[in-house]
Structure formats: structure tokens, C-alpha cells
Amino acid sequence: MAENQKIQQIDCTKVPEPTLRRLPWYLSNVKLLKQRGERFVSSTQISKEINIDASQIAKDLSYVNISGRTRVGYEVDALIRVLEHFLGFTEIHKAFLFGVGSLGGALLQDSGLKHFGLEIVAAFDIDPTLVGTHLNGIPVYHSDDFLKKMEEYDVQIGVLTVPIEIAQCITDMMVDGGIKAVWNFTPFRIRVPEDIVVQNTSLYAHLAVMFNRLNFNEIK
Amino acid sequence: MAENQKIQQIDCTKVPEPTLRRLPWYLSNVKLLKQRGERFVSSTQISKEINIDASQIAKDLSYVNISGRTRVGYEVDALIRVLEHFLGFTEIHKAFLFGVGSLGGALLQDSGLKHFGLEIVAAFDIDPTLVGTHLNGIPVYHSDDFLKKMEEYDVQIGVLTVPIEIAQCITDMMVDGGIKAVWNFTPFRIRVPEDIVVQNTSLYAHLAVMFNRLNFNEIK
């Protein structure tokens, strides 16, 4: 276990973000091959399925601690295990969610996140009709209780689903309280100290790209 | 209206994706400035707020049909109106959702999407306990009824939240039925004909990046 962790940590320091974003594609593809009864898989096979260059796949997989056999490829079970571990999906990372509005409430309902390593253990809001209730079994506390709850729970991640006008102020509060990574679902670009991780997932930015491309295709 | 549309369409053909992803940041920032009572805003001001180069912001905004005044900048109300229109948030785009599982169900609950131009008008699944019910007022139909419902509703967008093993097959069904854009929430890389728009939003890939960076910061 200690050795595994060491290997993972050394690898971690050099993984580019595009690789990290592609690895889950390979994982889901290999899972599918496993369901079909395959025991071995090559980067060429994955390449055919998902239309990414085989050499790119081999290069991406070189960051992960697994080696394939010539002409046989990677062992499917091992590749799934190693990828899931490498991507952090096998370990539970506890998170707080801030802002139980429409999107925040929806994320609390999504138990699927837990299968990928994220467990939202509590949520915060100031709405008196929400504070003190549970959503999908997750307690909603008043934002004023955040520091107290940081002592109770072992949490490093904050999920940000508040209105844009308080996005920065809630981020500052999180960071001051000891949160190390912010998963920002707001369309607002938050500022954080250098050692804090920010992952932006703006559904609205994705919608804008989709609408634009759709419109572009229509007039072609 | 017809002229507006023409202007937007001409602009559309040249907007790079990074620009389209940054424009919603400017929009939310300008909305915030409006709340603070500002009437005019310059790219330098936005730059200070969100830490993006002012020249980049000016360049991005040059794709949008608005011009600022020297030393005064852009009129806040006009900039919000033009950006919202340009990004497609003011027009309702109807969508079908496929797969009412944990994430699919959560997205049906998120009424916020409608404020950004996406209205999920119906959902499809094969689970007999779901088919025939409503979630957040949205009807759930059997997947077999998809073609029939395509005739009833004026829908171009499909939201994909099915298990990975049927992601490709459901995509093919959508495309055959006339869907023009797929918003893919699965971690599976789907294949589509060239004229079909795909927007990938894999929450799990974002989680993988966040976990990796968090781990990296810890060992620094």
C-alpha cells in the first residue's frame, strides 16, 4: 500500500491535464470490453473504439503504473484496477457543498459521484426552509456553522453552487476554513491562493459552445 | 430580428471554443458590476476582476456585435443583453434527456438550465417504475416511443446520461431520429457523423483532474 502510494505520487507530478481528461475515456472503454468478455486489450483496440491515435493512448497509459505485453496488450482486469486507483476513484474524498439551489440540490441527488470517489457529506445554505433538513440523506447546515463542521468532518473539497454574487466571498470563507480544492460549478471565475486547486465545471459555458456549434451547422 | 440573426450567424462562423468558454465568465462578471450599480465597464476593469489579460478580453468581445467607447468602455446593460443573445441563453432550445438514473434524474431537477436557454421537455428510460411518471413536471417516456415523440416535440438536442454500455447505441438511435446535438455526460467517448455536434461534460474526468492536483499539492 505504502509502495503503491509512492509510485502514484511520483507519477502524479508529471501528468498533463489533457491526459488526465482522456484516461477516464480509456477506463470506461476497457470496462465495456470486460463486459464483452475480453481478457486483454491493446492500445490499437482502444484506438479503434474511441477514435484517438494509438500512440497517444500508449503515451497516456505510460503515466500509469502498468505495462502491456507485446502482441497481447494490457490485462483488462489489471488495467481497470490500476486506472481507477490512479484516477482517485477507489478512494473516498469527502466534500462539502455550498449553495443548495437548483444545481446544488441536483448534485446532492446524484449518488453516482460516490462511485467516482466523491462523497458530499454535508451541505451549507442560509435559507431557513433548508437549514436543518436532509437531502438524499445529506444534512444541510447553516453557513455560519461551516468552521465548526470543518472540525467535525475530515473534508478537503468544497463544491461551489452558490449565486455568482457571493461566489468569491464563499470561496474566501472556504479557503480560510481549510478547504484545499474548489469544484466551481458557477459561471464565475473565482480567485484563490496558488496552493488551492480549482476545477471549473460550468454547465452554462458548455451550453454556449453547443448552441453556437448547432447554429453554425444549421447555416452551413 | 432578422438582421440581428444575420449578424449573429456571420459572427458564429469564426468563434473559437476557448473564446466561447470565456464569454460566460465576462457575462457573469458584468452582471455583478450591474448589481453594484455600474453603468459602464472597460475590458481593463473586467481584467482586474477575473485575472485574464485585458487584450484577450477585448479580442474575445470583438466577436460579439458590440463596440465600446474610448475611456468609457462598454455600456453594462447593452453588454449583458448582447452577450446573452450571442451565447444563445435568451432563446429556449428544447432537449430530450436519455437515461433517468442518478445523474439524469438530478439534471431533470435543475431548473437553472432553463435560465441559460436549455429546456428539457421530456425524458426517456426503459425502467417500468419510471416510465409514465413525471420528474419536476417533466414526463418520462419509454425509449421505444422516442421516434413518435420526435414528431410531437420540436427538439434538436439530446442529453445523454445512460450507462456507458448503451451510450453508443442510444446515440445512434438519437442521431437516426433527427437529433442534431448531443450533450454527453457519460465518461464514454461517443462516435457521431460529422454534422452532429457533441459537447462532452464528464463530471468524472473533472473529478480525476481535481483529485490528482490535490494529491500533487499535498506532496509538494
XYZ file of C-alpha atoms in Angstrom:
440
model
C 0.000 0.000 0.000
C 2.737 2.436 1.009
C 4.716 1.492 -2.060
C 1.680 1.815 -4.314
C 1.099 5.248 -2.952
C 4.692 6.249 -3.570
C 4.514 5.107 -7.177
C 1.302 7.006 -7.703
C 2.695 10.161 -6.169
C 5.802 10.166 -8.320
C 3.672 9.701 -11.425
C 1.308 12.413 -10.312
C 3.855 15.157 -10.567
C 4.086 14.937 -14.324
C 0.617 14.085 -15.639
C -0.684 16.767 -18.050
C -4.359 17.753 -17.743
C -5.340 16.542 -21.254
C -4.013 13.084 -20.327
C -5.977 13.127 -17.076
C -9.099 14.008 -19.032
C -8.556 11.197 -21.554
C -7.776 8.438 -19.050
C -11.431 8.141 -17.896
C -12.391 7.521 -21.554
C -9.986 4.597 -21.708
C -11.292 3.328 -18.374
C -14.923 3.309 -19.497
C -13.958 1.707 -22.768
C -11.943 -1.056 -21.093
C -14.822 -1.681 -18.675
C -17.031 -2.224 -21.702
C -14.544 -4.663 -23.247
C -14.520 -6.560 -19.959
C -18.311 -6.849 -20.101
C -17.929 -8.291 -23.581
C -15.660 -10.968 -22.149
C -12.277 -9.654 -23.336
C -9.298 -10.529 -21.134
C -6.623 -8.483 -22.894
C -6.694 -5.159 -24.694
C -4.160 -3.263 -26.801
C -3.920 0.485 -27.335
C -4.725 -0.223 -31.015
C -8.013 -1.840 -29.963
C -8.941 1.100 -27.711
C -7.926 3.422 -30.531
C -10.369 1.820 -32.951
C -13.204 2.066 -30.448
C -12.807 5.697 -29.457
C -11.022 7.255 -32.411
C -7.897 8.506 -30.648
C -4.426 7.817 -32.016
C -2.986 4.538 -30.620
C 0.376 6.198 -29.934
C -1.394 8.894 -27.896
C -3.172 6.213 -25.880
C 0.089 4.333 -25.264
C 1.739 7.592 -24.191
C -1.134 8.478 -21.845
C -1.060 4.992 -20.333
C 2.690 5.289 -19.776
C 1.919 7.703 -16.903
C 0.001 4.913 -15.214
C 1.941 2.182 -13.476
C 1.090 -0.687 -15.839
C 2.931 -2.351 -18.679
C 1.426 -4.254 -21.563
C 2.774 -7.433 -23.129
C 3.883 -7.468 -26.765
C 1.129 -8.691 -29.124
C -1.196 -9.350 -26.165
C -1.628 -5.885 -24.698
C -2.796 -4.954 -21.238
C -4.650 -7.343 -18.948
C -8.189 -5.929 -18.744
C -8.750 -6.527 -15.019
C -5.382 -5.074 -14.074
C -5.827 -2.033 -16.324
C -9.234 -1.231 -14.805
C -7.858 -1.633 -11.273
C -4.776 0.485 -11.914
C -6.665 3.230 -13.783
C -9.362 3.516 -11.115
C -6.706 3.754 -8.428
C -4.617 6.230 -10.401
C -7.591 8.495 -11.117
C -8.537 8.542 -7.446
C -11.901 6.823 -7.975
C -11.238 3.998 -5.480
C -10.604 6.295 -2.546
C -13.445 8.312 -0.991
C -12.788 12.063 -0.953
C -15.179 13.882 1.357
C -16.671 17.181 0.255
C -18.918 19.976 1.482
C -21.400 21.570 -0.904
C -22.143 25.301 -0.698
C -25.473 26.595 -2.000
C -28.458 24.235 -2.089
C -30.209 25.894 -5.011
C -31.384 24.190 -8.145
C -27.992 22.830 -9.288
C -26.671 22.258 -5.748
C -29.783 20.290 -4.838
C -29.436 18.286 -8.048
C -25.828 17.367 -7.247
C -26.857 16.197 -3.774
C -29.254 13.791 -5.527
C -26.510 12.360 -7.749
C -25.288 9.332 -5.815
C -23.188 8.425 -8.864
C -20.414 10.780 -7.752
C -19.636 8.381 -4.906
C -18.707 5.640 -7.386
C -16.041 8.000 -8.694
C -14.570 8.858 -5.323
C -16.534 11.933 -4.233
C -18.815 11.854 -1.214
C -20.690 15.016 -0.335
C -21.037 14.643 3.437
C -22.823 17.907 4.211
C -24.252 20.988 2.518
C -24.473 24.628 3.586
C -27.051 27.305 2.896
C -28.694 30.219 4.703
C -32.292 29.530 3.608
C -34.231 28.776 6.843
C -36.507 26.341 4.968
C -33.440 24.241 4.027
C -31.202 24.512 7.099
C -31.762 21.544 9.411
C -33.236 19.330 6.675
C -31.674 16.371 4.842
C -31.489 15.884 1.064
C -30.777 12.352 -0.142
C -29.616 11.678 3.421
C -27.174 14.603 3.407
C -27.605 17.193 6.204
C -27.963 20.871 5.311
C -26.327 23.201 7.850
C -26.324 26.974 8.176
C -23.292 28.577 6.513
C -22.384 30.108 9.880
C -21.648 26.584 11.155
C -19.044 25.901 8.460
C -15.948 26.303 10.695
C -17.481 24.121 13.402
C -18.287 21.424 10.836
C -14.760 21.573 9.409
C -13.604 20.310 12.813
C -16.191 17.518 12.855
C -15.661 16.217 9.317
C -12.394 15.425 7.539
C -13.068 17.463 4.394
C -10.713 18.977 1.825
C -13.043 19.650 -1.107
C -15.722 22.322 -1.475
C -18.381 22.136 -4.208
C -19.439 25.669 -5.163
C -23.041 26.055 -6.382
C -23.970 29.479 -4.983
C -25.278 32.526 -6.905
C -22.483 34.413 -8.690
C -22.748 37.468 -6.452
C -21.474 35.512 -3.440
C -19.199 33.041 -5.292
C -15.977 34.871 -4.366
C -16.972 35.561 -0.787
C -17.954 31.928 -0.131
C -14.721 30.767 -1.800
C -12.694 33.014 0.526
C -14.587 31.606 3.509
C -13.912 28.026 2.366
C -10.211 28.653 1.851
C -9.842 30.454 5.194
C -11.536 27.474 6.834
C -9.057 24.983 5.356
C -10.655 23.767 2.100
C -7.896 22.711 -0.333
C -9.827 22.220 -3.587
C -12.862 24.023 -5.004
C -15.105 22.380 -7.605
C -16.618 25.514 -9.116
C -19.951 24.983 -10.889
C -20.728 28.706 -11.083
C -20.060 30.631 -14.295
C -17.972 32.988 -12.130
C -14.188 32.920 -12.313
C -13.097 32.694 -8.675
C -9.707 33.827 -7.350
C -7.816 31.573 -4.913
C -4.301 31.396 -3.425
C -1.752 29.497 -5.515
C -1.829 26.313 -3.433
C -5.599 25.841 -3.781
C -6.910 23.605 -6.569
C -9.785 24.920 -8.679
C -11.736 22.795 -11.128
C -14.211 24.790 -13.205
C -17.262 22.903 -14.476
C -19.560 25.491 -15.938
C -22.514 23.712 -17.489
C -23.529 27.055 -18.978
C -20.238 27.531 -20.814
C -20.720 24.048 -22.305
C -24.250 25.008 -23.333
C -22.914 28.160 -25.033
C -20.449 26.106 -27.075
C -23.156 23.592 -28.025
C -25.685 26.269 -29.068
C -23.056 28.057 -31.136
C -21.951 24.930 -32.984
C -25.563 23.891 -33.564
C -26.302 27.301 -35.064
C -23.137 27.117 -37.171
C -24.109 23.688 -38.560
C -27.569 24.970 -39.443
C -26.276 27.756 -41.679
C -23.515 25.772 -43.373
C -34.816 40.463 -35.552
C -33.897 39.081 -38.970
C -30.948 41.431 -39.137
C -29.816 40.561 -35.642
C -29.896 36.917 -36.541
C -27.836 37.541 -39.657
C -25.185 39.382 -37.664
C -25.049 36.590 -35.115
C -24.781 33.938 -37.781
C -21.912 35.630 -39.545
C -20.082 36.048 -36.240
C -20.749 32.436 -35.311
C -18.666 31.020 -38.075
C -15.409 32.235 -36.615
C -15.688 31.978 -32.830
C -13.040 29.683 -31.323
C -14.134 27.357 -28.496
C -11.844 28.949 -25.834
C -13.493 32.295 -26.553
C -16.959 30.746 -26.245
C -15.939 29.279 -22.891
C -14.595 32.592 -21.607
C -17.556 34.769 -22.683
C -19.856 33.397 -19.920
C -17.214 34.480 -17.380
C -17.393 38.031 -18.678
C -21.177 37.868 -18.677
C -21.400 36.814 -15.022
C -18.829 39.417 -14.073
C -20.649 42.210 -15.866
C -23.931 41.122 -14.253
C -22.216 41.523 -10.899
C -20.966 45.013 -11.812
C -24.525 45.927 -12.773
C -25.744 44.808 -9.347
C -23.120 47.101 -7.834
C -24.637 49.997 -9.765
C -22.010 50.359 -12.514
C -23.262 51.709 -15.857
C -20.108 51.293 -17.919
C -17.332 48.732 -17.881
C -13.971 48.508 -19.654
C -12.038 45.359 -20.539
C -9.358 46.586 -18.098
C -11.937 46.559 -15.293
C -13.118 43.036 -16.160
C -9.463 42.007 -16.419
C -8.745 43.137 -12.852
C -11.754 41.241 -11.531
C -11.139 37.897 -13.183
C -7.410 37.883 -13.856
C -7.475 37.486 -17.638
C -5.410 39.740 -19.887
C -7.375 42.865 -20.955
C -6.270 42.456 -24.565
C -7.610 38.882 -24.553
C -10.947 40.129 -23.227
C -11.117 42.877 -25.876
C -10.294 40.312 -28.550
C -12.946 37.878 -27.272
C -15.532 40.666 -27.146
C -14.679 41.651 -30.707
C -16.530 38.511 -31.849
C -19.657 39.873 -30.240
C -21.556 42.629 -32.003
C -20.840 45.449 -29.551
C -18.386 48.326 -29.547
C -17.070 50.183 -26.520
C -16.440 53.916 -26.279
C -12.928 55.231 -25.671
C -12.235 55.896 -21.975
C -15.804 54.904 -21.044
C -15.939 51.288 -22.130
C -18.998 49.151 -22.821
C -22.464 50.038 -21.605
C -23.274 47.410 -18.967
C -26.927 46.830 -19.919
C -26.114 46.540 -23.620
C -23.165 44.197 -22.994
C -25.297 41.847 -20.883
C -28.080 41.843 -23.494
C -25.731 41.257 -26.417
C -23.695 38.548 -24.634
C -26.799 36.651 -23.500
C -28.171 36.747 -27.027
C -24.855 35.806 -28.609
C -24.364 32.841 -26.249
C -27.851 31.566 -27.011
C -29.125 31.978 -23.446
C -32.112 34.144 -24.411
C -33.615 31.618 -26.793
C -35.142 28.379 -25.477
C -33.562 25.247 -27.002
C -35.685 22.183 -26.353
C -33.982 18.923 -25.389
C -34.748 15.290 -24.639
C -32.878 13.525 -21.844
C -31.917 9.864 -22.198
C -31.379 7.782 -19.055
C -33.177 8.801 -15.857
C -30.581 7.374 -13.491
C -28.872 9.221 -10.695
C -27.278 11.967 -12.816
C -30.133 12.128 -15.340
C -32.673 12.496 -12.548
C -30.510 15.199 -10.985
C -30.364 17.175 -14.251
C -34.154 16.999 -14.560
C -34.309 18.694 -11.144
C -32.013 21.518 -12.218
C -34.421 24.217 -13.368
C -31.426 26.558 -13.652
C -30.621 25.215 -17.123
C -33.723 26.961 -18.426
C -32.282 30.362 -17.496
C -29.402 29.553 -19.831
C -31.546 28.522 -22.756
C -31.978 24.766 -22.290
C -35.384 23.269 -21.591
C -35.585 19.524 -21.114
C -39.111 18.809 -22.348
C -39.158 15.022 -21.921
C -37.016 12.143 -20.691
C -36.644 8.538 -21.852
C -35.892 5.354 -19.963
C -36.913 1.706 -20.015
C -37.386 1.249 -16.252
C -41.119 0.408 -15.782
C -41.137 2.193 -12.407
C -40.101 5.434 -14.154
C -41.933 5.275 -17.484
C -45.229 7.184 -17.267
C -44.154 9.285 -14.275
C -43.153 12.964 -14.114
C -39.998 14.371 -12.551
C -40.024 18.093 -11.781
C -43.013 18.257 -14.137
C -41.102 16.566 -16.984
C -42.711 13.415 -18.443
C -40.696 10.184 -18.642
C -41.488 8.098 -21.734
C -40.371 4.634 -22.791
C -37.338 4.740 -25.111
C -39.408 2.881 -27.710
C -41.575 6.000 -28.034
C -38.645 8.250 -28.980
C -39.426 8.488 -32.721
C -43.088 9.209 -32.036
C -42.128 11.950 -29.566
C -39.675 13.473 -32.069
C -42.719 14.213 -34.225
C -44.630 15.735 -31.309
C -41.870 17.964 -29.930
C -39.581 20.323 -31.815
C -36.308 19.001 -30.376
C -32.730 19.164 -31.691
C -30.696 18.400 -28.550
C -30.269 15.097 -26.719
C -28.818 14.941 -23.196
C -27.028 11.614 -22.719
C -26.984 10.237 -19.170
C -27.234 6.488 -19.784
C -24.868 3.723 -18.564
C -21.698 3.509 -20.690
C -22.614 0.128 -22.161
C -25.528 1.634 -24.084
C -24.085 5.135 -24.662
C -23.160 4.451 -28.310
C -26.345 2.606 -29.157
C -28.584 5.342 -27.700
C -26.505 7.977 -29.513
C -27.038 6.152 -32.814
C -30.766 5.980 -32.119
C -30.887 9.724 -31.350
C -28.997 10.661 -34.495
C -31.123 8.374 -36.686
C -34.192 10.018 -35.189
C -33.019 13.523 -36.103
C -31.170 14.815 -33.025
C -28.544 17.388 -34.126
C -26.548 17.886 -30.920
C -25.631 15.500 -28.109
C -24.710 16.778 -24.650
C -22.736 13.778 -23.434
C -22.472 13.434 -19.648
C -21.172 9.862 -19.798
C -17.443 9.164 -19.474
C -17.770 7.302 -22.780
C -16.401 8.816 -25.982
C -19.290 8.541 -28.436
C -18.912 8.470 -32.227
C -21.236 10.595 -34.382
C -21.453 11.683 -38.028
C -19.517 14.854 -38.880
C -22.542 17.162 -38.926
C -23.638 16.265 -35.388
C -22.477 18.466 -32.514
C -21.096 16.722 -29.420
C -20.382 18.516 -26.169
C -18.665 16.300 -23.590
C -19.245 17.161 -19.943
C -17.755 14.355 -17.942
C -18.032 15.229 -14.276
C -15.826 12.219 -13.570
C -12.967 13.467 -15.746
C -13.128 16.753 -13.860
C -13.028 14.837 -10.576
C -9.952 12.933 -11.771
C -8.116 16.180 -12.527
C -9.112 17.660 -9.164
C -8.044 14.576 -7.161
C -4.726 14.453 -8.993
C -3.913 18.119 -8.391
C -4.969 17.843 -4.756
C -2.648 14.893 -4.293
C 0.145 16.736 -6.085
C -0.212 19.796 -3.810
C -0.093 17.588 -0.729
C 3.290 16.102 -1.565
C 4.921 19.312 -2.787
